[in-house]
PDB file of C-alpha atoms in Angstrom:
ATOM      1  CA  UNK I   8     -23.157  55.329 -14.447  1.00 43.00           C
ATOM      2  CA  UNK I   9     -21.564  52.212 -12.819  1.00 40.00           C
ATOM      3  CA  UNK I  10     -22.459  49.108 -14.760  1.00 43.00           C
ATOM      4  CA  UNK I  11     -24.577  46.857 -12.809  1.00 38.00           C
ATOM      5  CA  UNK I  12     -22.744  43.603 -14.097  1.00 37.00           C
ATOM      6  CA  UNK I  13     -18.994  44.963 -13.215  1.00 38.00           C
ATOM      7  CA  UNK I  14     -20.762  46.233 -10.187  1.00 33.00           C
ATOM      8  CA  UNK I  15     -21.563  42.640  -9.452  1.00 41.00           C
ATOM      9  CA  UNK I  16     -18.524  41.106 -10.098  1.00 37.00           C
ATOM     10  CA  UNK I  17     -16.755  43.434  -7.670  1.00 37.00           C
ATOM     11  CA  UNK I  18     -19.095  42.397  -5.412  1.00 37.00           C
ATOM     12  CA  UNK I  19     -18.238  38.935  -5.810  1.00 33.00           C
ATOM     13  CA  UNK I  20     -14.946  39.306  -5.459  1.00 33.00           C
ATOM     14  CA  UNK I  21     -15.157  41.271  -2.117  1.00 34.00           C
ATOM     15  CA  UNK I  22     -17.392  38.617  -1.067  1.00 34.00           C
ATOM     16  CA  UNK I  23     -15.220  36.212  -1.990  1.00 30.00           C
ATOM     17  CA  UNK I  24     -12.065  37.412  -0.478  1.00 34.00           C
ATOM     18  CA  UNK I  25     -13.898  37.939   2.532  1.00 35.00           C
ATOM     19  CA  UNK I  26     -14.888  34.863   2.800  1.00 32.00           C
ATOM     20  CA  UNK I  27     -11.299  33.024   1.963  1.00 38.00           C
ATOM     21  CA  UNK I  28     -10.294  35.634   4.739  1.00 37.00           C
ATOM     22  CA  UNK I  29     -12.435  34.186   7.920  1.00 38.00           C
ATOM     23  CA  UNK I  30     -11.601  30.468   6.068  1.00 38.00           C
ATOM     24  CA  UNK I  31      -7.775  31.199   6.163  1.00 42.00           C
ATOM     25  CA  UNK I  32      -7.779  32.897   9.780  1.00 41.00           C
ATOM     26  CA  UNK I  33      -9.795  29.654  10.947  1.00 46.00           C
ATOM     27  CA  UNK I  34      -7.656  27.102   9.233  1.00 51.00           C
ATOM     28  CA  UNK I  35      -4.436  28.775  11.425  1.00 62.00           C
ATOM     29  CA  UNK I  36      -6.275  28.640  14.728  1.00 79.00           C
ATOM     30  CA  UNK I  37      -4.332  26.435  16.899  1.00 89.00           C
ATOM     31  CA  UNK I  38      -6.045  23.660  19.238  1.00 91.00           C
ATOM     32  CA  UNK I  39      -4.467  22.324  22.298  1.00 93.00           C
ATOM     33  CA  UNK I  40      -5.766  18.612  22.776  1.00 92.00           C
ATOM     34  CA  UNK I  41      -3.433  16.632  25.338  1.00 90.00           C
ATOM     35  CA  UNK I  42      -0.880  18.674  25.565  1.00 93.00           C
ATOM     36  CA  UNK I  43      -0.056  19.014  22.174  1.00 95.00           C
ATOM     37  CA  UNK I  44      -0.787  21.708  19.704  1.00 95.00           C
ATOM     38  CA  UNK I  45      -2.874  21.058  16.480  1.00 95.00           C
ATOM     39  CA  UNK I  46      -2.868  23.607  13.415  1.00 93.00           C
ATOM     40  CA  UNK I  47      -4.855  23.126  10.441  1.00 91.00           C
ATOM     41  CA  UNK I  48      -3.747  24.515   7.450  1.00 87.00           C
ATOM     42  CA  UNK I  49      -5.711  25.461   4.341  1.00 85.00           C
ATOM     43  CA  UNK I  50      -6.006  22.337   3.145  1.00 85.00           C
ATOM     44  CA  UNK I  51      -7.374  21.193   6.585  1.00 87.00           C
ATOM     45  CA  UNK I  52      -3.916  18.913   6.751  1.00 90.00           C
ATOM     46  CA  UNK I  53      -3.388  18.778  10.436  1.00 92.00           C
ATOM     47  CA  UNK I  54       0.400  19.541  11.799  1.00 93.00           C
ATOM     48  CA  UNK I  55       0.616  18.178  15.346  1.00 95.00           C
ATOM     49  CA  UNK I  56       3.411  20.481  17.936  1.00 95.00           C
ATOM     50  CA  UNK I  57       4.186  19.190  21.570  1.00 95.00           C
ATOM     51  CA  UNK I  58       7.009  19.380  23.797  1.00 94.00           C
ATOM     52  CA  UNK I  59       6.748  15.323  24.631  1.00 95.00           C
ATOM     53  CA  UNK I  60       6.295  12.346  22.767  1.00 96.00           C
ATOM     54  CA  UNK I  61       3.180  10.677  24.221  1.00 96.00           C
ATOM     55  CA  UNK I  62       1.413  14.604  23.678  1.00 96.00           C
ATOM     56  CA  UNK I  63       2.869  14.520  20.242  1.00 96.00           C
ATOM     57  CA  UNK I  64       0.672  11.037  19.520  1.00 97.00           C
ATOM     58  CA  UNK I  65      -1.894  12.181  21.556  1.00 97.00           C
ATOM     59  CA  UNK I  66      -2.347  14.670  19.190  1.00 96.00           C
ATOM     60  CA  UNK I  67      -1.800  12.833  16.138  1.00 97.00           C
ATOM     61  CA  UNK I  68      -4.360  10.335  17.343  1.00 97.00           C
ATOM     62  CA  UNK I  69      -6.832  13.033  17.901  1.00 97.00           C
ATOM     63  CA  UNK I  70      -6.689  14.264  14.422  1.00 96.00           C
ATOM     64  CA  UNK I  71      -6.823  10.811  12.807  1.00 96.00           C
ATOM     65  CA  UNK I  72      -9.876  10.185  14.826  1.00 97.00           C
ATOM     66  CA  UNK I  73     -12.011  13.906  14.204  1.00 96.00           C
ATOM     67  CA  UNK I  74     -11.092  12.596  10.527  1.00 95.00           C
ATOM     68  CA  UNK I  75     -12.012   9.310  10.219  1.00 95.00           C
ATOM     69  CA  UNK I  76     -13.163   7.902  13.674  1.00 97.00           C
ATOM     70  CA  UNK I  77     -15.345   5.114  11.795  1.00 97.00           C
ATOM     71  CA  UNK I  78     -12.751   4.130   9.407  1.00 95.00           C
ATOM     72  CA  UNK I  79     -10.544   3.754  12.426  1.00 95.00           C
ATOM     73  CA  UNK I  80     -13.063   1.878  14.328  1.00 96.00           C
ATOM     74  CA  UNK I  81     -13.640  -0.735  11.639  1.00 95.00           C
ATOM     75  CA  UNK I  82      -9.744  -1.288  11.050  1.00 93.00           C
ATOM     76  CA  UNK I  83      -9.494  -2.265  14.925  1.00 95.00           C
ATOM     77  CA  UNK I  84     -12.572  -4.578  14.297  1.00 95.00           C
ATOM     78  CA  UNK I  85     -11.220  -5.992  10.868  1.00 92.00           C
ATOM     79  CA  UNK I  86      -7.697  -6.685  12.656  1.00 91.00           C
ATOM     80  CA  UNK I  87      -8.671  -8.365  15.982  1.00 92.00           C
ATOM     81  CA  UNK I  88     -11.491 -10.217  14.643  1.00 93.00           C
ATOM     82  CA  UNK I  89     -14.767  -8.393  15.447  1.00 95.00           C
ATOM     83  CA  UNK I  90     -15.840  -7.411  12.441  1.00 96.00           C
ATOM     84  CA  UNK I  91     -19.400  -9.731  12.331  1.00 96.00           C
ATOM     85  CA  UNK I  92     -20.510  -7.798  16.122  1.00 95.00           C
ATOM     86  CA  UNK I  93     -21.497  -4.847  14.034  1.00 95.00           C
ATOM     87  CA  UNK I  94     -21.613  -6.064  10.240  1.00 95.00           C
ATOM     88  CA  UNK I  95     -23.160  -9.365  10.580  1.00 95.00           C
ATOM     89  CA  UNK I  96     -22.820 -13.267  10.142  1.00 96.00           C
ATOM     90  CA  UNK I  97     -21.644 -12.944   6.478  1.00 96.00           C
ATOM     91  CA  UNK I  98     -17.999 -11.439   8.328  1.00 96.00           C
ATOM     92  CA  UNK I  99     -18.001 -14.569  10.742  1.00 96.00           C
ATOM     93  CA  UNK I 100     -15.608 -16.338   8.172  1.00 94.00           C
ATOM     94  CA  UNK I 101     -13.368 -12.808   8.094  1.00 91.00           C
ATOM     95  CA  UNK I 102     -12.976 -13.082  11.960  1.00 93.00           C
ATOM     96  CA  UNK I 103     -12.355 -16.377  12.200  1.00 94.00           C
ATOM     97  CA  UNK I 104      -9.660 -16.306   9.881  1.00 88.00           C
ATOM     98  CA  UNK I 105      -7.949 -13.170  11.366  1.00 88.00           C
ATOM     99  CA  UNK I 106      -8.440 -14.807  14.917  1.00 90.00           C
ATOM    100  CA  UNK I 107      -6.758 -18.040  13.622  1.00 87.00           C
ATOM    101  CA  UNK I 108      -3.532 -16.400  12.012  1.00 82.00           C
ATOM    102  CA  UNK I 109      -3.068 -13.681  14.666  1.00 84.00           C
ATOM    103  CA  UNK I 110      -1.370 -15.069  18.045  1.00 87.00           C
ATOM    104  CA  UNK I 111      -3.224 -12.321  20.473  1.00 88.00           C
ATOM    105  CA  UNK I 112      -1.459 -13.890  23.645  1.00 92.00           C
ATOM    106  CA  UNK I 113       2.093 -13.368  22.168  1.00 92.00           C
ATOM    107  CA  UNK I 114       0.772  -9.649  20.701  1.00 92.00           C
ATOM    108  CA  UNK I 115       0.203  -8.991  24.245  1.00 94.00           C
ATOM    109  CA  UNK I 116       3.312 -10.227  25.754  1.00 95.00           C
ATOM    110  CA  UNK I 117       5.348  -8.112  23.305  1.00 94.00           C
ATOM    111  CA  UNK I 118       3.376  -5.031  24.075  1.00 95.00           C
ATOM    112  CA  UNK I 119       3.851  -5.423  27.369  1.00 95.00           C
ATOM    113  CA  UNK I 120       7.201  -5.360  27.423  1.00 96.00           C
ATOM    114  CA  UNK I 121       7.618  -2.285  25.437  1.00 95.00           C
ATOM    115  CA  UNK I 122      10.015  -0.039  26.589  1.00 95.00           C
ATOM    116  CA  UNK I 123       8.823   3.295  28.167  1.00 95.00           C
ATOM    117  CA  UNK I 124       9.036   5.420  24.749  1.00 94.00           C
ATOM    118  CA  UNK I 125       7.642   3.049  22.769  1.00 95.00           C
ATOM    119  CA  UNK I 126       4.455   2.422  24.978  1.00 96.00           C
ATOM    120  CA  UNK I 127       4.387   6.513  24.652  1.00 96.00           C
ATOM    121  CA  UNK I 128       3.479   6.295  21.026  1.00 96.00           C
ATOM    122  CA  UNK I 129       1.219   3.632  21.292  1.00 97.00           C
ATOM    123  CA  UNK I 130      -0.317   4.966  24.537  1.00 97.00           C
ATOM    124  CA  UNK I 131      -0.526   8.350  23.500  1.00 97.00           C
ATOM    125  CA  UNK I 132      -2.147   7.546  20.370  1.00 97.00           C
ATOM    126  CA  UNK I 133      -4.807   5.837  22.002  1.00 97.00           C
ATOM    127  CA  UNK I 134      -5.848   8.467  24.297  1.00 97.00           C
ATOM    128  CA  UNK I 135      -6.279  10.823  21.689  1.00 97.00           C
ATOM    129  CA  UNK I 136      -8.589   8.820  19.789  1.00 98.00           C
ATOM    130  CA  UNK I 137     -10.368   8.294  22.974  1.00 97.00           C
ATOM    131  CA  UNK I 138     -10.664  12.073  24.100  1.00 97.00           C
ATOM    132  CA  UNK I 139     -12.064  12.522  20.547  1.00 97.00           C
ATOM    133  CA  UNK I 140     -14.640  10.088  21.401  1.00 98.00           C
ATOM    134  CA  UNK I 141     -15.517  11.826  24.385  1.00 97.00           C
ATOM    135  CA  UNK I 142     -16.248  14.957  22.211  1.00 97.00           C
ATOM    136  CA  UNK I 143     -18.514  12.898  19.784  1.00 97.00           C
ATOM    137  CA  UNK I 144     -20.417  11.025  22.129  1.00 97.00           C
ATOM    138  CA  UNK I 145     -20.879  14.413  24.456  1.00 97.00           C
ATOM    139  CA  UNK I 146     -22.559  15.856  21.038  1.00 96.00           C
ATOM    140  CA  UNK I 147     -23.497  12.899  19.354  1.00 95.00           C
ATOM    141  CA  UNK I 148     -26.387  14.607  17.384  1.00 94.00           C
ATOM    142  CA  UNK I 149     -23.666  16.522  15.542  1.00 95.00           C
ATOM    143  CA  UNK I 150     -20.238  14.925  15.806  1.00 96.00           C
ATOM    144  CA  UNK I 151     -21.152  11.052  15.254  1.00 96.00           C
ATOM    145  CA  UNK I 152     -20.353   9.795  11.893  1.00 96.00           C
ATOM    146  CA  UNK I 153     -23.376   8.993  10.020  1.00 95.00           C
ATOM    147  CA  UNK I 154     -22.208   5.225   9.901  1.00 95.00           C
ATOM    148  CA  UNK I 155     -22.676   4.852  13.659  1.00 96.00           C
ATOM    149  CA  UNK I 156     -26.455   5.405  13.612  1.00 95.00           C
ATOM    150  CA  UNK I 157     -26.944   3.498  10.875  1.00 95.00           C
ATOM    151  CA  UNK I 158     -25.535   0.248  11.826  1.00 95.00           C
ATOM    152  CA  UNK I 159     -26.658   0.914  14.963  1.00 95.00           C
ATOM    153  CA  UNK I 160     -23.648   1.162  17.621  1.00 95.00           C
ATOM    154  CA  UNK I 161     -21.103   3.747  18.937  1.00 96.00           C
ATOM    155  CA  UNK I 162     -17.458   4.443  18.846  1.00 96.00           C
ATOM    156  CA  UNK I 163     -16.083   2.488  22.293  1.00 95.00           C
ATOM    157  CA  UNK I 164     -11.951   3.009  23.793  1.00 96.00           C
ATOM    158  CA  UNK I 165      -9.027   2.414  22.529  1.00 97.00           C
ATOM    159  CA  UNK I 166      -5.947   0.992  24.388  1.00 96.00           C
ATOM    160  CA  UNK I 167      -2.679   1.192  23.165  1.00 96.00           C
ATOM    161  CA  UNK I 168      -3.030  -2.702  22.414  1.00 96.00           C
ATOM    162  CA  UNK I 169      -5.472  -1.583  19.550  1.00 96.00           C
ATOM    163  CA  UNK I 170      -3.127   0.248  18.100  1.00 96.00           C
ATOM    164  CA  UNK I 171      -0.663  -2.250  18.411  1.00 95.00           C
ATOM    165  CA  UNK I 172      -3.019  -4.647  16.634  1.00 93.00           C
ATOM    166  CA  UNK I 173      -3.939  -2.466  13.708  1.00 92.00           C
ATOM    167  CA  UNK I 174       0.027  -1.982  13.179  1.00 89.00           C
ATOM    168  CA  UNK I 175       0.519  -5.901  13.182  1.00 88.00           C
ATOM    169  CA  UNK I 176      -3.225  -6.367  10.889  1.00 83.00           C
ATOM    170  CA  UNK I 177      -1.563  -3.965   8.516  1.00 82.00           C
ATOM    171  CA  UNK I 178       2.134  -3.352   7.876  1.00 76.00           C
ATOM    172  CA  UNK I 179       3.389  -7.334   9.608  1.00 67.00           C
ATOM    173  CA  UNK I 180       0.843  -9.258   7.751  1.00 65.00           C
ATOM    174  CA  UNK I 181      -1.185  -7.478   5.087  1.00 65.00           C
ATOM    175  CA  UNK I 182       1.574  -5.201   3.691  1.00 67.00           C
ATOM    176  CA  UNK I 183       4.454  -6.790   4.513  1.00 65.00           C
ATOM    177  CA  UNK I 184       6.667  -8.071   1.575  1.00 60.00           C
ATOM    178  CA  UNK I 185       7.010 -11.309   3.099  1.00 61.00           C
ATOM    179  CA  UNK I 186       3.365 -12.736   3.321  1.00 63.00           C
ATOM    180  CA  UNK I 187       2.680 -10.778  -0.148  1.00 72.00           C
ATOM    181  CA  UNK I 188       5.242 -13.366  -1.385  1.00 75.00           C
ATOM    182  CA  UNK I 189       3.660 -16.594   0.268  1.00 75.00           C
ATOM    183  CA  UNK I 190      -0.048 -14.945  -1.813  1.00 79.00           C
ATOM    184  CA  UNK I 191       2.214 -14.799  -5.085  1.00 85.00           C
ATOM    185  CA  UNK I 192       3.448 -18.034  -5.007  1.00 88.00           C
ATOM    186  CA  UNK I 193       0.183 -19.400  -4.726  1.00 88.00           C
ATOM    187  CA  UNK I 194      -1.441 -17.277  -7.383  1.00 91.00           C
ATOM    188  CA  UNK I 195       1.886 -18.230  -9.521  1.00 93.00           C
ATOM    189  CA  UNK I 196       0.658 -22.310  -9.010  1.00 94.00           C
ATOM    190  CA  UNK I 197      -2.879 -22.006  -9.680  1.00 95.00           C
ATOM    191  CA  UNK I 198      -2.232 -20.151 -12.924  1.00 95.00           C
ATOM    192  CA  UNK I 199       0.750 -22.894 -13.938  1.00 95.00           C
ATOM    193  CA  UNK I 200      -1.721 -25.319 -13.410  1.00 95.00           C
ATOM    194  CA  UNK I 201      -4.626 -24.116 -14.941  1.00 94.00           C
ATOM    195  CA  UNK I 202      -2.031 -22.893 -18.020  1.00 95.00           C
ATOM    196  CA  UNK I 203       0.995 -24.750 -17.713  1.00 95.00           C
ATOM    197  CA  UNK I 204       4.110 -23.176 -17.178  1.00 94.00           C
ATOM    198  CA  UNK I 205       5.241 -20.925 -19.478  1.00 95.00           C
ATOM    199  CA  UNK I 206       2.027 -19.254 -20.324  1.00 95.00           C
ATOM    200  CA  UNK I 207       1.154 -19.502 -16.361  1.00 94.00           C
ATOM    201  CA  UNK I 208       3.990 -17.746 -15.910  1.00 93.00           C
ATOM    202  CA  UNK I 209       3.353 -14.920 -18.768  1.00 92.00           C
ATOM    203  CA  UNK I 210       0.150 -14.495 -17.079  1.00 93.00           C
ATOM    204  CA  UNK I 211       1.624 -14.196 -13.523  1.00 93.00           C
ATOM    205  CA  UNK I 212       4.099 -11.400 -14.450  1.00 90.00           C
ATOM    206  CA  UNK I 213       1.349  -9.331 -15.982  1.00 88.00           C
ATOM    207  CA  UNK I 214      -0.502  -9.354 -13.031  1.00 88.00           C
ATOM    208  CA  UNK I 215       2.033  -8.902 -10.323  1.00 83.00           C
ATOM    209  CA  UNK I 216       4.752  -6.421 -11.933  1.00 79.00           C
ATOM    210  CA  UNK I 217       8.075  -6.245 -10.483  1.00 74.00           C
ATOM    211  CA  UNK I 218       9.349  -2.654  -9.140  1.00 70.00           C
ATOM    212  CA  UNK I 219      10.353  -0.555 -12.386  1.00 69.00           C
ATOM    213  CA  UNK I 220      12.901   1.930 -10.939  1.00 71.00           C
ATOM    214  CA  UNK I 221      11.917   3.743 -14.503  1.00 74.00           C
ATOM    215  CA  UNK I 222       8.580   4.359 -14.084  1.00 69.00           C
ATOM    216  CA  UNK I 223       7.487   7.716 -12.483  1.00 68.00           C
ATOM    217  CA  UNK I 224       6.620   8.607  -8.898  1.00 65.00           C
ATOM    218  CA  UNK I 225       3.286  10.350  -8.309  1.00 65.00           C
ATOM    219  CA  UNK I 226       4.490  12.954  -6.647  1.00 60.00           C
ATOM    220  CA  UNK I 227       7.395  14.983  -7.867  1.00 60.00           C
ATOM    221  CA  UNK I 228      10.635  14.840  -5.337  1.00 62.00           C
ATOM    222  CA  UNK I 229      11.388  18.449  -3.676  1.00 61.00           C
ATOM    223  CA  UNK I 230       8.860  20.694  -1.174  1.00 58.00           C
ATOM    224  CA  UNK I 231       5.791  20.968  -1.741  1.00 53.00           C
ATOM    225  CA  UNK I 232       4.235  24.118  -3.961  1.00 51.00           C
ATOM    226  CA  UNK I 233       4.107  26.964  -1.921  1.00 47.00           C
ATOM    227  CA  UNK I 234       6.610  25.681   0.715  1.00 47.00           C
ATOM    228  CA  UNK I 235       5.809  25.440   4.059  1.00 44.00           C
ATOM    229  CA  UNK I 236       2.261  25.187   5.174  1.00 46.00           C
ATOM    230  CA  UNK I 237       0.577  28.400   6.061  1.00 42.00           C
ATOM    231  CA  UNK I 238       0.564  28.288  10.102  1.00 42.00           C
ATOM    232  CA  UNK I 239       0.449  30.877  12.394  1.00 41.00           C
ATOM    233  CA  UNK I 240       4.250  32.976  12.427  1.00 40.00           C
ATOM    234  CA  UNK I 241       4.708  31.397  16.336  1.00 44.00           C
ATOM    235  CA  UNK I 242       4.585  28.014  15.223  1.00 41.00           C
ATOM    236  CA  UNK I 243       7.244  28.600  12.011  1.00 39.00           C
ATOM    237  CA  UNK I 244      10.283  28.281  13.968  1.00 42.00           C
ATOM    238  CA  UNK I 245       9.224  24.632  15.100  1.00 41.00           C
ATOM    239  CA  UNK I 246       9.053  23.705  11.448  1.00 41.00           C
ATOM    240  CA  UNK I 247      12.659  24.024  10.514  1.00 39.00           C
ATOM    241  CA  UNK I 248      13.540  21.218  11.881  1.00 38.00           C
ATOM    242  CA  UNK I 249      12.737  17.836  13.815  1.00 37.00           C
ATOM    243  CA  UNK I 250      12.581  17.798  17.227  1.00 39.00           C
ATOM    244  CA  UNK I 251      13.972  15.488  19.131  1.00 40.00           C
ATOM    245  CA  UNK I 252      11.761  14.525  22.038  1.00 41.00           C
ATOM    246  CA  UNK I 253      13.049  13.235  25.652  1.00 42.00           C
ATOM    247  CA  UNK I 254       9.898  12.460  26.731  1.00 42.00           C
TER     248      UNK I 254
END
């Protein structure tokens, strides 16, 4: 007589295979947005295949966006200064400030003049966040990001100046090396004067370490365990190397 607790476990393990079965054969299943190919893998990583540069951003932009449309909508608010519109008077002093120390008009000029592959990223980036938009607020019962309802308003286009601006919010003035240094060197005076200079100065260097080349990375250098990402066989040959795109 089969025993009713190995029976069970078999059970569960069919079950269980089964299910990582359907879950792997949907991960693979390709989506064209824009021209561009999108393939999830098991991880639900998204690796983005087109044949031109502004579908290769189209599709990255539409993957950002199914991901984390809210997130991106409040970076484009906390970088060009309409932050309070949706969170209140207590950001008023936030968009002032980013309003202030942002030139907009000069933004604008250089985006303007962007050369044709350039404005592809940009531009291509852009309209994939906004055909994802179109696909939440078509379904907006199931597709809009809890956040939305509750602070009461909805996802609206992107241009490729957005972008543009989160790119200059973010990696010219909030992580750039250079303005991180003008923040230091205030922090370093405050504490001198509050401590006087040699224990100001003790105090400084614990809180803003220098780069220790000896100190371990996170991740480990080499490929990733497993190698490459589990994709459907067509899409294998694409992997092996970069493209280079003419488009």
């Amino acid at each position: 007589m089969t025993d009713p607790v190995q029976l069970n476990r078999r059970s569960l393990l069919a079950a269980t295979a089964a299910l990582g079965a359907c879950w792997s054969t949907a991960a693979a299943t390709p989506r064209e947005v824009g021209g561009a190919t999108v393939v999830r893998d098991l991880w639900g990583t998204p690796h983005v295949y087109a044949d031109t540069r502004r579908s290769l951003f189209h599709g990255y932009g539409h993957s950002v966006a199914e991901d984390r449309l809210f997130q991106l909508d409040m970076a484009r608010r906390s970088f060009t200064g309409r932050v309070a519109e949706v969170l209140g008077a207590a950001y008023l002093d936030h968009d002032r400030a980013v309003r202030t120390d942002t030139d907009a008009v000069s933004v604008r000029a250089q985006y303007d003049r962007l050369p044709r592959h350039d404005r592809d990223v940009v531009d291509g980036y852009a309209e994939g966040v906004n055909a994802r938009i179109r696909e939440v607020l078509a379904d907006r019962e199931r597709l809009l990001p809890r956040q939305y309802s509750e602070l009461g308003f909805e996802p609206a286009e992107w241009t490729g100046l957005d972008v543009v601006m989160i790119f200059v919010g973010t990696m010219a003035v909030r992580f750039s090396a250079t303005t991180n240094q003008v923040e230091n060197l205030a922090t370093l005076r405050e504490l001198v004067e509050h401590f006087g200079p040699e224990r100001g100065r003790r105090l400084f260097d614990q809180l803003v370490w220098r780069d220790d080349p000896t100190a371990p990375t996170t991740v480990p250098a080499g490929p990733a365990p497993g190698g490459v990402p589990r994709v459907l066989p067509k899409f294998w040959s694409r992997q092996s190397a970069i493209p280079v795109l003419d488009g």
